[in-house]
mmCIF file of C-alpha atoms in Angstrom:
data_model
loop_
_atom_site.group_PDB
_atom_site.id
_atom_site.type_symbol
_atom_site.label_atom_id
_atom_site.label_comp_id
_atom_site.label_asym_id
_atom_site.label_seq_id
_atom_site.Cartn_x
_atom_site.Cartn_y
_atom_site.Cartn_z
ATOM 1 C CA UNK A 78 0.097 0.314 -0.198
ATOM 2 C CA UNK A 79 1.308 3.313 -0.878
ATOM 3 C CA UNK A 80 0.465 6.943 -0.973
ATOM 4 C CA UNK A 81 -1.914 8.135 -3.878
ATOM 5 C CA UNK A 82 0.044 9.432 -6.380
ATOM 6 C CA UNK A 83 -0.168 13.326 -7.243
ATOM 7 C CA UNK A 84 -2.489 13.828 -10.441
ATOM 8 C CA UNK A 85 -2.713 17.105 -11.707
ATOM 9 C CA UNK A 86 -4.184 20.030 -9.464
ATOM 10 C CA UNK A 87 -3.454 17.899 -6.076
ATOM 11 C CA UNK A 88 -1.915 19.905 -3.844
ATOM 12 C CA UNK A 89 2.164 19.498 -3.815
ATOM 13 C CA UNK A 90 4.365 20.832 -1.172
ATOM 14 C CA UNK A 91 7.751 22.147 -1.204
ATOM 15 C CA UNK A 92 10.939 20.506 0.190
ATOM 16 C CA UNK A 93 11.199 21.488 4.298
ATOM 17 C CA UNK A 94 13.789 24.423 4.624
ATOM 18 C CA UNK A 95 17.058 22.336 6.408
ATOM 19 C CA UNK A 96 18.104 19.233 3.538
ATOM 20 C CA UNK A 97 19.014 17.298 6.133
ATOM 21 C CA UNK A 98 15.281 17.837 7.577
ATOM 22 C CA UNK A 99 14.053 17.140 4.085
ATOM 23 C CA UNK A 100 15.621 13.665 4.261
ATOM 24 C CA UNK A 101 14.700 12.595 7.197
ATOM 25 C CA UNK A 102 11.583 13.792 6.431
ATOM 26 C CA UNK A 103 11.886 11.120 3.664
ATOM 27 C CA UNK A 104 13.142 8.265 4.251
ATOM 28 C CA UNK A 105 10.224 8.427 7.535
ATOM 29 C CA UNK A 106 8.696 8.133 4.842
ATOM 30 C CA UNK A 107 10.028 5.294 3.057
ATOM 31 C CA UNK A 108 10.787 6.951 -0.428
ATOM 32 C CA UNK A 109 13.035 4.701 -1.373
ATOM 33 C CA UNK A 110 11.559 1.372 -0.261
ATOM 34 C CA UNK A 111 11.077 -1.427 -2.449
ATOM 35 C CA UNK A 112 6.842 -1.861 -1.036
ATOM 36 C CA UNK A 113 5.742 -0.462 2.257
ATOM 37 C CA UNK A 114 2.591 -0.408 4.496
ATOM 38 C CA UNK A 115 1.351 2.517 6.949
ATOM 39 C CA UNK A 116 -0.963 0.887 10.045
ATOM 40 C CA UNK A 117 -3.200 3.768 12.270
ATOM 41 C CA UNK A 118 -3.273 2.788 15.879
ATOM 42 C CA UNK A 119 -6.010 4.675 18.178
ATOM 43 C CA UNK A 120 -5.880 5.019 21.793
ATOM 44 C CA UNK A 121 -8.151 4.656 24.146
ATOM 45 C CA UNK A 122 -6.245 7.986 26.061
ATOM 46 C CA UNK A 123 -5.529 9.835 22.959
ATOM 47 C CA UNK A 124 -7.536 11.118 20.318
ATOM 48 C CA UNK A 125 -4.459 12.269 18.443
ATOM 49 C CA UNK A 126 -3.062 8.442 17.417
ATOM 50 C CA UNK A 127 -0.658 7.497 16.583
ATOM 51 C CA UNK A 128 0.589 4.690 13.298
ATOM 52 C CA UNK A 129 2.908 2.362 11.796
ATOM 53 C CA UNK A 130 4.856 2.263 8.002
ATOM 54 C CA UNK A 131 7.023 -0.702 7.969
ATOM 55 C CA UNK A 132 9.010 -0.926 4.820
ATOM 56 C CA UNK A 133 11.089 -3.695 2.845
ATOM 57 C CA UNK A 134 14.715 -2.994 0.700
ATOM 58 C CA UNK A 135 16.541 -5.222 -1.217
ATOM 59 C CA UNK A 136 19.627 -6.173 -0.557
ATOM 60 C CA UNK A 137 21.157 -3.526 1.649
ATOM 61 C CA UNK A 138 19.335 -0.371 1.199
ATOM 62 C CA UNK A 139 17.508 -0.562 4.556
ATOM 63 C CA UNK A 140 21.330 -0.054 6.309
ATOM 64 C CA UNK A 141 20.906 2.863 3.863
ATOM 65 C CA UNK A 142 17.951 4.356 4.382
ATOM 66 C CA UNK A 143 18.878 4.136 8.940
ATOM 67 C CA UNK A 144 21.972 5.277 7.959
ATOM 68 C CA UNK A 145 20.654 8.113 5.970
ATOM 69 C CA UNK A 146 18.090 9.294 9.066
ATOM 70 C CA UNK A 147 21.096 8.769 11.564
ATOM 71 C CA UNK A 148 23.026 11.645 10.124
ATOM 72 C CA UNK A 149 20.301 13.478 8.838
ATOM 73 C CA UNK A 150 19.724 13.864 12.562
ATOM 74 C CA UNK A 151 22.833 14.678 13.393
ATOM 75 C CA UNK A 152 22.891 17.925 11.346
ATOM 76 C CA UNK A 153 18.731 19.006 11.286
ATOM 77 C CA UNK A 154 18.294 22.296 12.951
ATOM 78 C CA UNK A 155 14.931 23.628 13.775
ATOM 79 C CA UNK A 156 13.275 24.327 10.396
ATOM 80 C CA UNK A 157 10.279 25.462 8.706
ATOM 81 C CA UNK A 158 7.964 24.080 6.121
ATOM 82 C CA UNK A 159 4.356 24.465 4.008
ATOM 83 C CA UNK A 160 2.130 21.747 5.261
ATOM 84 C CA UNK A 161 -2.483 20.830 4.677
ATOM 85 C CA UNK A 162 -2.203 23.856 7.652
ATOM 86 C CA UNK A 163 -0.643 26.264 5.788
ATOM 87 C CA UNK A 164 3.400 27.358 6.841
ATOM 88 C CA UNK A 165 4.767 26.225 9.807
ATOM 89 C CA UNK A 166 8.161 26.015 12.314
ATOM 90 C CA UNK A 167 9.444 22.683 13.241
ATOM 91 C CA UNK A 168 12.064 21.289 15.892
ATOM 92 C CA UNK A 169 13.778 17.621 15.871
ATOM 93 C CA UNK A 170 14.892 16.806 19.282
ATOM 94 C CA UNK A 171 16.894 13.166 19.442
ATOM 95 C CA UNK A 172 16.822 11.064 22.450
ATOM 96 C CA UNK A 173 17.929 7.834 23.654
ATOM 97 C CA UNK A 174 16.181 4.678 21.608
ATOM 98 C CA UNK A 175 15.009 1.449 22.977
ATOM 99 C CA UNK A 176 17.003 -1.600 22.488
ATOM 100 C CA UNK A 177 15.226 -3.366 19.783
ATOM 101 C CA UNK A 178 15.967 -4.911 16.071
ATOM 102 C CA UNK A 179 19.603 -4.183 14.675
ATOM 103 C CA UNK A 180 19.379 -0.843 14.902
ATOM 104 C CA UNK A 181 16.998 1.517 16.418
ATOM 105 C CA UNK A 182 16.553 5.741 17.128
ATOM 106 C CA UNK A 183 14.302 7.737 18.730
ATOM 107 C CA UNK A 184 13.486 11.406 18.340
ATOM 108 C CA UNK A 185 10.641 13.915 18.586
ATOM 109 C CA UNK A 186 9.526 16.332 16.063
ATOM 110 C CA UNK A 187 7.381 19.208 17.638
ATOM 111 C CA UNK A 188 5.209 22.340 16.331
ATOM 112 C CA UNK A 189 4.245 25.200 17.789
ATOM 113 C CA UNK A 190 0.061 25.640 16.941
ATOM 114 C CA UNK A 191 -0.676 29.432 15.441
ATOM 115 C CA UNK A 192 -2.075 31.528 17.930
ATOM 116 C CA UNK A 193 -0.247 30.253 20.489
ATOM 117 C CA UNK A 194 -2.558 26.987 20.345
ATOM 118 C CA UNK A 195 -0.067 25.213 21.787
ATOM 119 C CA UNK A 196 2.592 22.526 21.274
ATOM 120 C CA UNK A 197 1.929 19.404 18.477
ATOM 121 C CA UNK A 198 4.292 16.396 19.126
ATOM 122 C CA UNK A 199 5.550 13.768 17.494
ATOM 123 C CA UNK A 200 7.416 10.813 19.023
ATOM 124 C CA UNK A 201 9.166 8.743 15.812
ATOM 125 C CA UNK A 202 10.888 5.463 16.744
ATOM 126 C CA UNK A 203 12.734 4.204 13.537
ATOM 127 C CA UNK A 204 13.876 0.526 14.121
ATOM 128 C CA UNK A 205 15.676 -1.560 11.469
ATOM 129 C CA UNK A 206 15.615 -4.928 11.537
ATOM 130 C CA UNK A 207 17.205 -7.578 8.562
ATOM 131 C CA UNK A 208 16.120 -5.987 5.012
ATOM 132 C CA UNK A 209 12.625 -4.040 7.078
ATOM 133 C CA UNK A 210 12.631 -1.053 8.275
ATOM 134 C CA UNK A 211 9.917 0.152 10.906
ATOM 135 C CA UNK A 212 8.738 3.834 11.838
ATOM 136 C CA UNK A 213 6.389 4.182 15.127
ATOM 137 C CA UNK A 214 4.604 7.667 15.750
ATOM 138 C CA UNK A 215 2.724 8.842 17.896
ATOM 139 C CA UNK A 216 1.194 12.512 18.093
ATOM 140 C CA UNK A 217 -0.415 14.741 20.497
ATOM 141 C CA UNK A 218 -1.416 18.203 21.246
ATOM 142 C CA UNK A 219 -0.327 20.334 24.304
ATOM 143 C CA UNK A 220 1.752 17.219 26.086
ATOM 144 C CA UNK A 221 4.546 15.081 25.399
ATOM 145 C CA UNK A 222 3.536 11.563 22.877
ATOM 146 C CA UNK A 223 5.004 8.666 23.318
ATOM 147 C CA UNK A 224 4.709 5.600 21.515
ATOM 148 C CA UNK A 225 4.589 2.553 23.889
ATOM 149 C CA UNK A 226 8.093 1.414 23.681
ATOM 150 C CA UNK A 227 6.542 -2.422 24.353
ATOM 151 C CA UNK A 228 4.687 -2.332 21.198
ATOM 152 C CA UNK A 229 7.288 -1.141 19.659
ATOM 153 C CA UNK A 230 9.702 -4.328 21.468
ATOM 154 C CA UNK A 231 6.850 -6.765 20.754
ATOM 155 C CA UNK A 232 6.276 -6.303 17.087
ATOM 156 C CA UNK A 233 10.293 -5.299 16.159
ATOM 157 C CA UNK A 234 10.398 -9.418 17.492
ATOM 158 C CA UNK A 235 7.646 -10.104 15.318
ATOM 159 C CA UNK A 236 9.462 -8.770 12.638
ATOM 160 C CA UNK A 237 13.125 -10.096 13.461
ATOM 161 C CA UNK A 238 11.451 -13.579 14.042
ATOM 162 C CA UNK A 239 9.729 -13.604 10.909
ATOM 163 C CA UNK A 240 12.654 -13.082 9.382
ATOM 164 C CA UNK A 241 14.147 -15.832 10.493
ATOM 165 C CA UNK A 242 15.857 -14.303 13.231
#
């Protein structure tokens, strides 16, 4: 399953202001994957929900995608962009990743809401296991988002097992 193909007249957005941040967003979007699937999670205590994207790569391309994200996060500075609701300012803050898969990254992407409406916080956990990557994300407004580590571990263990690991 992939996002719809852009058709004439459909809204597209320019790259964000920092090239390394744009690379990070592209990796999260599984831009170079052979195939990917997207799943939405609904939480009892958070109407914002979350999601995961499972991506499959040929050869060593999963390691390449992971390395690109890792390097991009080192140099990504606060950035601006244009999205569905207009212009935005954003910042990425890297944090300690859970010990899962072959390699993992964890970070928050935060954006102040217009008119002082609080802070939008996306928590991302990006994991590589074998030739797969899986990205977990939870969104929250007004408080820190945190994708449940137990669910990340459970899903990654399943993926690793399915690959014979």
